[in-house]
């Protein structure tokens, strides 16, 4: 599987940017910052990633695979952060059941057949939940098919299931976002 952004991430640059974001937001006013606290989990060794892929019969999309290998196995990121491949999720969190479903044999390896926005499909096979947005919405990484590497919005109540950018663009957009405004007015 090849994407347009298969180059390794610059881990030092990502970590430096997150440190700046943390300094600019000491009160954790950016949405989700109070949850991820601008912390990244350690990156994964190649063997751990390969074992995850082999166990589930998949190849992770290049931009995401490079991220977990060179930057972090989850942590600070859009909304409530990025879920790590080896992260233990509390069984009382909304994310728990969806993530467990993704790890069932055949779920990720099954073809992802969508290419455009749709009402909530019966099957989200071929997608891995990588983040919680809140209010029943989640970010899902497409693992199989022509949209592999894209992060789709899973909003069953209002927006259905909608395509988004490649993982690298999705995460980089968050990194480039402005700090929260103080005082509630425009800056």
Coordinates of C-alpha atoms in Angstrom, one line a residue:
X1 CA 0.0 0.0 0.0
X2 CA 1.5 3.3 -1.0
X3 CA 0.3 6.8 -0.2
X4 CA 1.6 10.2 -1.4
X5 CA 3.2 10.8 2.1
X6 CA 5.2 7.7 2.9
X7 CA 8.2 9.6 4.2
X8 CA 9.0 9.2 7.9
X9 CA 7.7 11.9 10.2
X10 CA 10.1 14.3 11.8
X11 CA 9.6 13.2 15.4
X12 CA 11.7 16.0 16.8
X13 CA 9.7 18.7 14.9
X14 CA 6.3 17.1 16.0
X15 CA 7.4 16.9 19.6
X16 CA 8.8 20.5 19.5
X17 CA 5.5 21.8 18.1
X18 CA 3.5 20.0 20.7
X19 CA 5.7 21.5 23.4
X20 CA 4.9 24.9 22.1
X21 CA 1.2 24.1 21.9
X22 CA 1.4 23.0 25.6
X23 CA 3.1 26.2 26.6
X24 CA 0.6 28.3 24.7
X25 CA -2.3 26.5 26.5
X26 CA -1.3 26.2 30.2
X27 CA -4.9 26.0 31.3
X28 CA -5.7 23.3 28.7
X29 CA -8.5 25.3 27.0
X30 CA -7.9 23.7 23.6
X31 CA -10.7 21.2 23.0
X32 CA -9.5 17.8 24.3
X33 CA -6.2 19.0 25.8
X34 CA -7.4 18.3 29.3
X35 CA -7.6 14.6 28.2
X36 CA -4.4 14.2 26.2
X37 CA -2.5 16.9 28.1
X38 CA -0.2 17.4 25.1
X39 CA 1.6 14.1 25.9
X40 CA 2.7 11.5 23.3
X41 CA 3.1 7.8 24.0
X42 CA 6.5 6.3 23.0
X43 CA 6.7 5.2 19.3
X44 CA 6.5 1.4 18.6
X45 CA 9.3 -0.9 17.5
X46 CA 9.0 -2.3 14.0
X47 CA 8.3 -5.8 15.4
X48 CA 5.3 -4.6 17.4
X49 CA 3.8 -2.9 14.4
X50 CA 4.4 -5.9 12.2
X51 CA 2.9 -8.3 14.8
X52 CA -0.2 -6.0 15.0
X53 CA -0.5 -6.1 11.2
X54 CA 0.0 -9.9 11.0
X55 CA -2.5 -10.6 13.7
X56 CA -5.2 -8.7 12.0
X57 CA -4.2 -9.5 8.4
X58 CA -3.6 -5.9 7.3
X59 CA -0.9 -3.4 6.3
X60 CA -1.4 -0.1 8.1
X61 CA -1.5 2.9 5.8
X62 CA 1.9 4.4 5.3
X63 CA 1.3 7.8 6.9
X64 CA -0.2 6.3 10.1
X65 CA 2.3 3.5 10.2
X66 CA 5.2 6.0 10.0
X67 CA 3.6 8.0 12.7
X68 CA 3.3 5.2 15.2
X69 CA 6.9 4.0 14.3
X70 CA 8.7 7.4 14.3
X71 CA 6.5 9.7 16.5
X72 CA 4.2 8.1 18.9
X73 CA 1.8 5.2 19.6
X74 CA -1.0 7.7 20.2
X75 CA -1.5 10.6 22.6
X76 CA -1.7 14.3 21.8
X77 CA -3.7 15.0 18.7
X78 CA -7.0 16.2 17.3
X79 CA -10.0 16.3 19.7
X80 CA -9.3 13.9 22.6
X81 CA -6.1 12.6 21.0
X82 CA -5.0 9.7 18.9
X83 CA -5.7 6.2 20.2
X84 CA -2.5 4.1 20.3
X85 CA -2.3 0.6 18.8
X86 CA -1.2 -0.8 22.2
X87 CA -3.2 1.5 24.3
X88 CA -5.4 0.0 27.0
X89 CA -8.9 1.6 26.8
X90 CA -11.1 1.7 29.9
X91 CA -14.1 -0.5 29.3
X92 CA -16.3 2.4 30.6
X93 CA -15.2 4.8 27.8
X94 CA -17.5 5.3 24.8
X95 CA -14.5 4.3 22.6
X96 CA -14.0 0.9 24.2
X97 CA -16.7 -1.1 22.3
X98 CA -15.9 0.4 18.9
X99 CA -12.2 -0.2 19.3
X100 CA -12.7 -3.8 20.4
X101 CA -14.9 -4.4 17.4
X102 CA -12.0 -3.2 15.1
X103 CA -9.7 -5.8 16.7
X104 CA -12.0 -8.7 15.9
X105 CA -10.6 -11.2 13.3
X106 CA -11.4 -10.1 9.8
X107 CA -12.8 -6.7 10.7
X108 CA -9.9 -4.5 9.5
X109 CA -9.0 -6.8 6.6
X110 CA -12.5 -6.7 5.1
X111 CA -12.8 -4.3 2.2
X112 CA -13.8 -0.7 2.8
X113 CA -16.2 0.0 0.0
X114 CA -17.1 3.7 0.4
X115 CA -15.6 6.6 -1.5
X116 CA -18.0 9.4 -0.6
X117 CA -20.2 10.6 2.3
X118 CA -23.0 8.2 3.2
X119 CA -25.6 7.8 5.9
X120 CA -24.3 5.6 8.7
X121 CA -23.5 2.3 7.0
X122 CA -24.3 -1.0 8.4
X123 CA -20.7 -2.0 8.3
X124 CA -17.6 0.0 9.0
X125 CA -15.3 -2.9 8.2
X126 CA -11.8 -1.8 7.0
X127 CA -11.7 1.1 9.4
X128 CA -9.8 1.6 12.7
X129 CA -11.1 3.9 15.4
X130 CA -8.2 6.3 16.1
X131 CA -9.9 9.0 18.0
X132 CA -13.0 10.2 19.9
X133 CA -14.4 13.6 19.0
X134 CA -17.2 13.6 21.6
X135 CA -21.0 13.5 21.5
X136 CA -20.9 10.0 19.9
X137 CA -18.6 11.0 17.0
X138 CA -15.3 9.3 16.2
X139 CA -12.4 9.5 13.8
X140 CA -11.8 6.4 11.8
X141 CA -8.7 5.5 9.8
X142 CA -9.5 3.7 6.6
X143 CA -7.2 0.6 6.4
X144 CA -8.3 -1.1 3.2
X145 CA -9.4 -0.1 -0.3
X146 CA -8.8 3.0 -2.4
X147 CA -9.4 5.4 0.5
X148 CA -6.8 3.7 2.7
X149 CA -5.0 6.3 4.8
X150 CA -7.9 8.7 5.0
X151 CA -9.4 9.7 8.3
X152 CA -13.2 9.6 8.0
X153 CA -15.7 11.3 10.4
X154 CA -18.1 8.8 12.0
X155 CA -21.1 10.9 13.2
X156 CA -24.1 8.5 13.3
X157 CA -26.5 11.0 14.7
X158 CA -26.0 14.0 12.5
X159 CA -23.4 13.8 9.7
X160 CA -23.3 10.1 8.8
X161 CA -20.0 8.8 7.6
X162 CA -17.8 11.4 5.7
X163 CA -14.4 11.3 4.1
X164 CA -11.5 13.3 5.3
X165 CA -7.9 13.9 4.6
X166 CA -5.0 11.5 4.7
X167 CA -3.7 10.9 8.3
X168 CA -0.6 13.0 7.8
X169 CA -2.7 16.0 6.7
X170 CA -5.3 15.4 9.4
X171 CA -2.7 15.4 12.1
X172 CA -0.6 18.2 10.6
X173 CA -3.6 20.5 10.4
X174 CA -4.1 20.0 14.2
X175 CA -0.4 20.7 14.8
X176 CA -0.7 24.0 12.8
X177 CA -3.9 25.1 14.6
X178 CA -3.9 28.3 16.5
X179 CA -3.9 28.4 20.3
X180 CA -7.2 29.0 22.1
X181 CA -8.2 32.6 22.4
X182 CA -8.3 34.2 25.8
X183 CA -11.2 36.3 27.0
X184 CA -13.7 34.8 24.4
X185 CA -13.4 37.7 21.9
X186 CA -11.6 37.7 18.5
X187 CA -7.9 38.2 18.7

